Short mmCIF file of C-alpha atoms and ligand atoms in Angstrom, two decimals:
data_model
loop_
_atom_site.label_atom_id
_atom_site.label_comp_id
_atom_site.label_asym_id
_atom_site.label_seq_id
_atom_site.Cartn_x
_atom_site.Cartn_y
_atom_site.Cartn_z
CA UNK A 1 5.59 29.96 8.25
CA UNK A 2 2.58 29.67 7.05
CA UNK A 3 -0.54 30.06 9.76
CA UNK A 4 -3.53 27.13 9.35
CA UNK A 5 -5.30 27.65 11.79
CA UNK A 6 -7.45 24.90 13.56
CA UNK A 7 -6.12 22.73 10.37
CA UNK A 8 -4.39 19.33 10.45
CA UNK A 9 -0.72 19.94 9.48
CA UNK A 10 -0.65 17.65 6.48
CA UNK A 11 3.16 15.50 7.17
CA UNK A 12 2.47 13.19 4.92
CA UNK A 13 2.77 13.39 1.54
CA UNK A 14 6.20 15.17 1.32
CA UNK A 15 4.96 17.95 -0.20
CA UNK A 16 6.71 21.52 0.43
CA UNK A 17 5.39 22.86 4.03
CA UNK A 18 7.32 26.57 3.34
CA UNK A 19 4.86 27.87 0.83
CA UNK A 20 4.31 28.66 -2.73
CA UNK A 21 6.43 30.32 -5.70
CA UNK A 22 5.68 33.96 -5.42
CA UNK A 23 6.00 34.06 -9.26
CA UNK A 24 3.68 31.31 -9.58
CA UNK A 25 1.01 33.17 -7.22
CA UNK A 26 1.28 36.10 -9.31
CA UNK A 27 0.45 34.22 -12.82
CA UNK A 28 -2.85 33.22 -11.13
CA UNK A 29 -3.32 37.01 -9.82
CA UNK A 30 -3.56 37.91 -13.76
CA UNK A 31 -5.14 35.40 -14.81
CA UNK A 32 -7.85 35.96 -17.41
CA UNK A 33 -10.95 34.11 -19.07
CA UNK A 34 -9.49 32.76 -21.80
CA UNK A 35 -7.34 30.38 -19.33
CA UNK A 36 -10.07 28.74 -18.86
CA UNK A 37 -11.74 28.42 -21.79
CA UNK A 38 -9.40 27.87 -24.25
CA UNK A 39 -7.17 24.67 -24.60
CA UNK A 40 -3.63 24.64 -23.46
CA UNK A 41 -0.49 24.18 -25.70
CA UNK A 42 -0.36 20.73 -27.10
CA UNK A 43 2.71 19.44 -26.07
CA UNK A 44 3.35 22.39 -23.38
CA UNK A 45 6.43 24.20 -25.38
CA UNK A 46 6.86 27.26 -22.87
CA UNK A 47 7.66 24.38 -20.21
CA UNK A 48 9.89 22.19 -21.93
CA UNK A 49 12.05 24.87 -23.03
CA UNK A 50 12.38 26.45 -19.58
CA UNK A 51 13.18 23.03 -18.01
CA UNK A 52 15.60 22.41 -21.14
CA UNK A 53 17.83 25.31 -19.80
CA UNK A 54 17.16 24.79 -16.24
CA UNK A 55 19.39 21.17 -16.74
CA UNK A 56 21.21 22.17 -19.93
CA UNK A 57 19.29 20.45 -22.73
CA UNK A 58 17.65 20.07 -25.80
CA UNK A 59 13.72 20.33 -25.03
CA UNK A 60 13.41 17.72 -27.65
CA UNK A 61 15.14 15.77 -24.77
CA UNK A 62 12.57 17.00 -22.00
CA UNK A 63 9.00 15.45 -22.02
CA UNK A 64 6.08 17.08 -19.33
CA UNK A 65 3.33 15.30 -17.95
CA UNK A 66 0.56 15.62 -15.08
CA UNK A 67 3.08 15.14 -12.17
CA UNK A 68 6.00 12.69 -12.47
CA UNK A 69 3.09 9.82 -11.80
CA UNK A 70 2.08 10.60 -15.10
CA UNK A 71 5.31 10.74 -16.96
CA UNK A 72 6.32 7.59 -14.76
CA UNK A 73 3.36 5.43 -15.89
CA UNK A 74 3.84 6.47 -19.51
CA UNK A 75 6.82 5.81 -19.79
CA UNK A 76 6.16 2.00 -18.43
CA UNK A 77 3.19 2.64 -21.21
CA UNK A 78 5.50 2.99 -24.16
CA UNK A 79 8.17 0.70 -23.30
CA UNK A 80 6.46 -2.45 -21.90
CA UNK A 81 3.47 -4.96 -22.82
CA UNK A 82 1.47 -7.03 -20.83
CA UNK A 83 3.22 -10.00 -18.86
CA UNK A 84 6.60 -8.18 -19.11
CA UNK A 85 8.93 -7.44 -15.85
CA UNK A 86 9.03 -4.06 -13.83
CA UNK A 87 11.81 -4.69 -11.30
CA UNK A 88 12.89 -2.12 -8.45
CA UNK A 89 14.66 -2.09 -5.20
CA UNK A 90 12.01 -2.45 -2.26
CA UNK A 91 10.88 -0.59 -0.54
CA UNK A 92 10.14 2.00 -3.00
CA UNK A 93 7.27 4.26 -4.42
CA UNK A 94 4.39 2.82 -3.53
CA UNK A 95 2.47 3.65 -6.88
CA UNK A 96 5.53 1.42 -9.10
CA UNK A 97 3.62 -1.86 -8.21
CA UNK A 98 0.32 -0.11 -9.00
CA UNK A 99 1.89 0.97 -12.35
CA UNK A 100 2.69 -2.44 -13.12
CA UNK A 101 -0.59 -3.84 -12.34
CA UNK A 102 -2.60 -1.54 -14.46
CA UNK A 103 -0.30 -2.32 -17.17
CA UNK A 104 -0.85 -6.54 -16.29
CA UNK A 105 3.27 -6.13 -15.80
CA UNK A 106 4.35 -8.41 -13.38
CA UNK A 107 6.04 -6.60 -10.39
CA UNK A 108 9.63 -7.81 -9.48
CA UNK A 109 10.24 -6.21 -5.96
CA UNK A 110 14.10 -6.86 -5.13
CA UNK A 111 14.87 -5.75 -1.51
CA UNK A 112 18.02 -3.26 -1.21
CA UNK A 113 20.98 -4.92 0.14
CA UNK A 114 22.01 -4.54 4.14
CA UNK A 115 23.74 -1.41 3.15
CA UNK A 116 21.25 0.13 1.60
CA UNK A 117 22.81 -0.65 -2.05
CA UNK A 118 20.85 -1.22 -4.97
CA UNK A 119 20.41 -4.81 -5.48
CA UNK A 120 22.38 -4.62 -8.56
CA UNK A 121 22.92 -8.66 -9.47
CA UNK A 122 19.24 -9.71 -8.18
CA UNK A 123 17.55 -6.25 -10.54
CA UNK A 124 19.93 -7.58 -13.72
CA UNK A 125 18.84 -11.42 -13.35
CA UNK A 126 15.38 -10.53 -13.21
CA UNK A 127 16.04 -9.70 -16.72
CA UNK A 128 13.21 -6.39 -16.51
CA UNK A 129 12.00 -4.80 -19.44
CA UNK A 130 11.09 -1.66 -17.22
CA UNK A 131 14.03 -0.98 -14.53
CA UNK A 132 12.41 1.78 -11.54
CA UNK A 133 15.21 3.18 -9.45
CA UNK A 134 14.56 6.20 -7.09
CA UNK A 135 17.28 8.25 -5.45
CA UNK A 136 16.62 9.95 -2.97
CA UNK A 137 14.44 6.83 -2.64
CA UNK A 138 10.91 6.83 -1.34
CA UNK A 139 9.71 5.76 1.73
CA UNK A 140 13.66 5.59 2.71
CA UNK A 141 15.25 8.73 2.04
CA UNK A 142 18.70 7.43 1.26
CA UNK A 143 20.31 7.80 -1.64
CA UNK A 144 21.38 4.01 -2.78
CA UNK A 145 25.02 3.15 -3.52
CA UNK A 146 26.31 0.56 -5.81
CA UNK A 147 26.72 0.59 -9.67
CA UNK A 148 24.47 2.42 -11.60
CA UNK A 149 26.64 2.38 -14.83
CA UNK A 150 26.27 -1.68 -14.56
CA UNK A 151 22.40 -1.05 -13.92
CA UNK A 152 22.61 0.61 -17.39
CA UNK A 153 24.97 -1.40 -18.97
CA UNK A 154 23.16 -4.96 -18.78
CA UNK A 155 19.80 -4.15 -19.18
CA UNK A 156 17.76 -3.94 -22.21
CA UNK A 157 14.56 -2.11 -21.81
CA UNK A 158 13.75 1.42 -20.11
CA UNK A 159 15.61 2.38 -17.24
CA UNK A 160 13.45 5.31 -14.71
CA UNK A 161 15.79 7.32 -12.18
CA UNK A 162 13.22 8.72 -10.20
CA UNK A 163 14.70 12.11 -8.78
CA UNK A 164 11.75 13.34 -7.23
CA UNK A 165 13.65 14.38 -4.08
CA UNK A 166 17.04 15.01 -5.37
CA UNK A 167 16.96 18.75 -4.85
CA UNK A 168 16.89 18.27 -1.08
CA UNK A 169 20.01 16.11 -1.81
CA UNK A 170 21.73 19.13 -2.89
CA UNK A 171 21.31 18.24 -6.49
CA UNK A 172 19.20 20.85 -8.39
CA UNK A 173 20.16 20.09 -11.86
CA UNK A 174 20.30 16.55 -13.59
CA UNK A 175 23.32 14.79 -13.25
CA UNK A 176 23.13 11.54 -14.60
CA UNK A 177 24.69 9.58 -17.31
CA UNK A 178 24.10 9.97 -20.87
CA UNK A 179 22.70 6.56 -22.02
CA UNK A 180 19.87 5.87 -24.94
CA UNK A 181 17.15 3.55 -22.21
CA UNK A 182 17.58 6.04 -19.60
CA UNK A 183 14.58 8.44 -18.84
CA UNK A 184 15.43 10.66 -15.84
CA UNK A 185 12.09 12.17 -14.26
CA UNK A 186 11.59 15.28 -11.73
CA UNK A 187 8.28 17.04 -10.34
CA UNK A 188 7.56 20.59 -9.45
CA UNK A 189 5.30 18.78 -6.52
CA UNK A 190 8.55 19.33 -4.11
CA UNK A 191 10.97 21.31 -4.31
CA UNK A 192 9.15 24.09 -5.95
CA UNK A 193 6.02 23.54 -3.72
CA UNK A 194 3.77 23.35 -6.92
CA UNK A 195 2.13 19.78 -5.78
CA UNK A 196 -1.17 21.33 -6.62
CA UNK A 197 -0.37 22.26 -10.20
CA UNK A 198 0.21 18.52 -10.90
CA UNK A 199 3.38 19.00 -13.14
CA UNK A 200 6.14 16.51 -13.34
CA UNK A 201 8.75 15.99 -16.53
CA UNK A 202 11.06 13.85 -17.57
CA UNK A 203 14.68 13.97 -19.49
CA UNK A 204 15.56 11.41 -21.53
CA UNK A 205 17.30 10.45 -24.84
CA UNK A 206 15.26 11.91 -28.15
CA UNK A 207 14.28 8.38 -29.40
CA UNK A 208 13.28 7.68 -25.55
CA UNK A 209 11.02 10.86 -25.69
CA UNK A 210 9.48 10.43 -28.89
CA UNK A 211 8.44 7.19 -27.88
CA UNK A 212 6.55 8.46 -24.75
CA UNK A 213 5.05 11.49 -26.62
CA UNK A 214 3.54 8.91 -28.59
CA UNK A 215 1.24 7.25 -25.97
CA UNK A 216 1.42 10.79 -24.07
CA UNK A 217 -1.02 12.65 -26.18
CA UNK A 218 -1.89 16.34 -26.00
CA UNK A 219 -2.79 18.65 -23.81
CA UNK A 220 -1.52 17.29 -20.26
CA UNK A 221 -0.72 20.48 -18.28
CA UNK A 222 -3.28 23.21 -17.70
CA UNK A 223 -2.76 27.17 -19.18
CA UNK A 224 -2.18 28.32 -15.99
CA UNK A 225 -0.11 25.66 -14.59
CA UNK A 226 2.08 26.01 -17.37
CA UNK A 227 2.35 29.60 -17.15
CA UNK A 228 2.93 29.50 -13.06
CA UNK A 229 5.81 26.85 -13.72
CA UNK A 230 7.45 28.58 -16.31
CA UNK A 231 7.53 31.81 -14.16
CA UNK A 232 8.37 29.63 -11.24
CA UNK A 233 11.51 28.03 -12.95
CA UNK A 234 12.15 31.47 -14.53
CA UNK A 235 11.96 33.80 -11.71
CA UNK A 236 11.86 31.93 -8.32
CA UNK A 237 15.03 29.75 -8.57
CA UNK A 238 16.12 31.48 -5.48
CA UNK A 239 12.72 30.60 -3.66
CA UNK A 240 13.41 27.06 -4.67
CA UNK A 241 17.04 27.09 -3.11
CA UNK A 242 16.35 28.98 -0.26
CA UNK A 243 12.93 26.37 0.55
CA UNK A 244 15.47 23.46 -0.15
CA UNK A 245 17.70 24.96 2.65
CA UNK A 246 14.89 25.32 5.05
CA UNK A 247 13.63 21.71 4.64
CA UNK A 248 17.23 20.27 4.80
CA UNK A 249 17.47 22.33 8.23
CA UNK A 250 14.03 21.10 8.98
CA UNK A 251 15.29 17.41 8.44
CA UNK A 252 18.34 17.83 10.23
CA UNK A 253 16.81 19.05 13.61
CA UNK A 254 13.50 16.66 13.35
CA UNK A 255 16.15 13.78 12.96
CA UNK A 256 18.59 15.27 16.16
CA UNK A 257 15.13 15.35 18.16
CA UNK A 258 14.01 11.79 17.34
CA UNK A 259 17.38 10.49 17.84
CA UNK A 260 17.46 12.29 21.12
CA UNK A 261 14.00 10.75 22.11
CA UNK A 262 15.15 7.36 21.87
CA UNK A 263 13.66 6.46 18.08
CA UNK A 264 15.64 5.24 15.52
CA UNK A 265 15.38 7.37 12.32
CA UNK A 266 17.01 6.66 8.79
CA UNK A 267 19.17 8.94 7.95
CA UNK A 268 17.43 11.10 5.04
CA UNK A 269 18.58 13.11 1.94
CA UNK A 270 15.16 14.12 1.07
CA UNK A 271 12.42 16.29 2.69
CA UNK A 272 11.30 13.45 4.76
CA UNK A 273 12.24 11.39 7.64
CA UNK A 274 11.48 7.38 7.90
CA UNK A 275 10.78 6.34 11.39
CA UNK A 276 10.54 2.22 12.27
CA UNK A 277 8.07 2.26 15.15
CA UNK A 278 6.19 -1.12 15.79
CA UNK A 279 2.24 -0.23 15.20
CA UNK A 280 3.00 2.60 13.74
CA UNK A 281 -0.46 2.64 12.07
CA UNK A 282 -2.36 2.87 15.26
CA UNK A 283 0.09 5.72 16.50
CA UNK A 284 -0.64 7.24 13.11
CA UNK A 285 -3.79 7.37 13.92
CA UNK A 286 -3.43 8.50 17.05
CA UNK A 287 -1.72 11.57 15.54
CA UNK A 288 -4.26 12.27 12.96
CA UNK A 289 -6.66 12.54 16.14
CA UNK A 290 -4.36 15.37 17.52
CA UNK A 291 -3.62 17.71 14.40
CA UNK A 292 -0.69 16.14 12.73
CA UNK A 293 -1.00 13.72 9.66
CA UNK A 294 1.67 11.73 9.40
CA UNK A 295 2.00 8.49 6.54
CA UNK A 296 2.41 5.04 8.25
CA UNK A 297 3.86 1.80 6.71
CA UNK A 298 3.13 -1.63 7.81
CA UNK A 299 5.92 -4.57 7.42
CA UNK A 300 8.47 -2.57 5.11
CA UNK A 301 11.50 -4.76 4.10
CA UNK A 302 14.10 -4.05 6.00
CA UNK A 303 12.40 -1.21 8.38
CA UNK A 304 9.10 -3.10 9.20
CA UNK A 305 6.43 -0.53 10.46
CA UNK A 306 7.40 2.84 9.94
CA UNK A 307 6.01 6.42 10.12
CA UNK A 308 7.44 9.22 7.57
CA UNK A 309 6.94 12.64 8.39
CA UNK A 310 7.59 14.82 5.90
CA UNK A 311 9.43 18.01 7.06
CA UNK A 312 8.27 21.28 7.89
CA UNK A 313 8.83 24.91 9.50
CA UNK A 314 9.96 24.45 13.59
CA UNK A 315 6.71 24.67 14.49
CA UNK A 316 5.03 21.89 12.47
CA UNK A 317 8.25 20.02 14.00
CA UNK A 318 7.03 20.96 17.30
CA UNK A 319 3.54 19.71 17.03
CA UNK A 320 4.92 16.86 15.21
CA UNK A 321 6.51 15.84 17.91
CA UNK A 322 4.11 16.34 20.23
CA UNK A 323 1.68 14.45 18.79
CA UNK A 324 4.29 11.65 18.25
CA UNK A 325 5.30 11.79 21.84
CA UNK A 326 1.52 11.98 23.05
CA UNK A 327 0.52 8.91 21.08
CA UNK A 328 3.55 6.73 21.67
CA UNK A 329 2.76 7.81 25.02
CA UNK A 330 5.82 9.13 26.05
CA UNK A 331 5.76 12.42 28.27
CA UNK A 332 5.46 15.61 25.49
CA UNK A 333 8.38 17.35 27.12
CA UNK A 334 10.91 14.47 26.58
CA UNK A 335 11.24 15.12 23.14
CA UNK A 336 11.49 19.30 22.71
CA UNK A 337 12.88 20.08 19.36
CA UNK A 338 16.15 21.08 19.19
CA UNK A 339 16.07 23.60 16.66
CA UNK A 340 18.49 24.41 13.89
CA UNK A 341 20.52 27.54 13.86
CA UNK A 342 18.67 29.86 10.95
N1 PMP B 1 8.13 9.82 -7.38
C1 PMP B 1 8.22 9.71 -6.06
C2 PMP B 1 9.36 8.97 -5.48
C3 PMP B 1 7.25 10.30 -5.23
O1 PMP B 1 7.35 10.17 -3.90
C4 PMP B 1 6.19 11.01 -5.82
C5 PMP B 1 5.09 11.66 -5.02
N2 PMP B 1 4.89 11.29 -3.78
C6 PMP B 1 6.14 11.07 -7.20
C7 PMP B 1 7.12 10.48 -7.96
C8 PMP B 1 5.02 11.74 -7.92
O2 PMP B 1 4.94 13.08 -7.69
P1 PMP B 1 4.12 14.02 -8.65
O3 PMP B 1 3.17 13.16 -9.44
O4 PMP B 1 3.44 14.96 -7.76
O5 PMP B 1 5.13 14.66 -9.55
#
């Protein structure tokens, strides 16, 4: 745990709450001058060959950018052209629509089915020439059912499976099909608790790679960001599974003490928890004003208003709580964390 004191505990942009790579710490210990003043590798090598064996590839299948936004948005920069179709299953990530705008894409938001399903019929007859699918998804937390190989199959442009989360679904290498238009992305902003670093990559086919290396250009990740991630994926594996276990704890017991305070949670794989609470903007608010930020949604398909909480050590959960009990106005007692066995 780590101690902040008098600081607001920061719930809400799903970023690790158990603390940093002690590998990675130790590459900024040594760092010297010429980090800073000398450029970076061009196309970050080191990296791409320590993810490449991480997930069992070439790293002329593994492309790096500044966090999976980056990667993300050029990707939809290589593959699509102004007045062209980016569809996805809402709600999603909210940066997708802002991806499409800046690229004058129109956004085709499909919601998911009852079930939770990807809307696989409604994506396909939208005809997109940029498909954005996110398991675990974002703001939800589910991981979608329904076919993915058809997904693939019918569509003709790129195809992004955004696996930002999927270590906390128990998934810490890529699994995913082999297919030409698919470009698979991850971030070290999670799992590893390297958010700050800014480094997200992406696995994909060659051609698929070479065509976002194109629009990519050089020198996206700093020296010593590279350097901390490659000792990060090198050394601190273990960290990363043993913070992974944590959060999915973490998520486990925050979930048992909403559920147990009367709220409604969806059930998550990833290291948050989505909440439906009417006005849940003004009770974020509320929360902000008593040491806890927390993210709020307004209207989501399917959910409506909704807090997410991203989650944390027991006694982040605690305060979490609190503060969500204080400004819903419930009595702070009612909803004492139950925590998980450790
Ligand atoms: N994808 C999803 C689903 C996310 O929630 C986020 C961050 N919130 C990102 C990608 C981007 O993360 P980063 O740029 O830090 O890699």
């Amino acid at each position: 745990v780590i101690e902040r004191p008098n600081a607001v505990i920061d719930l809400g942009d799903n970023t690790s709450r158990f603390g940093t790579p002690p590998a990675a710490l130790r590459v900024f210990a040594d760092a010297g001058p010429g980090d800073a003043s000398e450029y970076p590798a061009p196309d970050a090598g080191a990296l791409r060959a320590a993810l490449a064996e991480v997930h069992g590839v070439p790293p002329a299948r593994v492309v790096t950018g500044c966090g999976s936004d980056d990667v993300i948005e050029c990707a939809i920069r290589a593959f699509a052209r102004e007045g062209e179709r980016l569809a996805f299953a809402a709600p999603t990530f909210s940066m997708i629509p802002e991806f499409a705008r800046n690229q004058r894409m129109e956004a085709v938001p499909v919601p998911f089915l009852p079930d939770g399903a990807w809307p696989v019929d409604t994506l396909l007859a939208a005809r997109p020439h940029v498909l954005y699918l996110c398991a675990p998804n974002n703001p939800t937390g589910h991981v979608p059912g329904g076919d993915l190989e058809r997904l693939l199959a019918c569509g003709a442009g790129l195809v992004i499976l955004d696996q930002a989360y999927a270590e906390f679904a128990g998934r810490m290498r890529i699994e995913a099909p082999e297919h030409p238009r698919l470009l698979v992305t991850r971030t070290l902003s999670k799992a590893y608790g390297l958010a700050g670093l800014r480094i997200g990559y992406g696995v994909a086919s060659e051609a698929v790679i070479g065509r976002i290396g194109r629009v990519r250009g050089p020198y996206r990740i700093g020296r010593l960001a590279e350097r901390a991630a490659v000792a990060a994926l090198r050394e601190d594996h273990g960290w990363a599974h043993a913070h992974v276990a944590l959060a999915r704890a973490a998520r486990a017991a925050l979930s048992a003490a909403l559920e147990a305070a009367g709220f409604r949670p969806h059930a998550s794989e990833a290291n948050f928890v989505l909440l439906p609470l009417a006005g849940a903007a003004a009770v974020a608010r509320r929360m902000l004003a008593l040491g806890v930020r927390v993210r709020a949604f307004t209207g989501l398909p399917g959910s409506g208003d909704a807090l997410r909480i991203t989650v944390g050590p027991p006694p982040e959960m605690d305060a979490a709580l609190r503060a969500l009990a204080a400004a819903t106005g419930e009595a702070a007692d009612a909803v004492a964390l139950r925590r998980a066995d450790r």
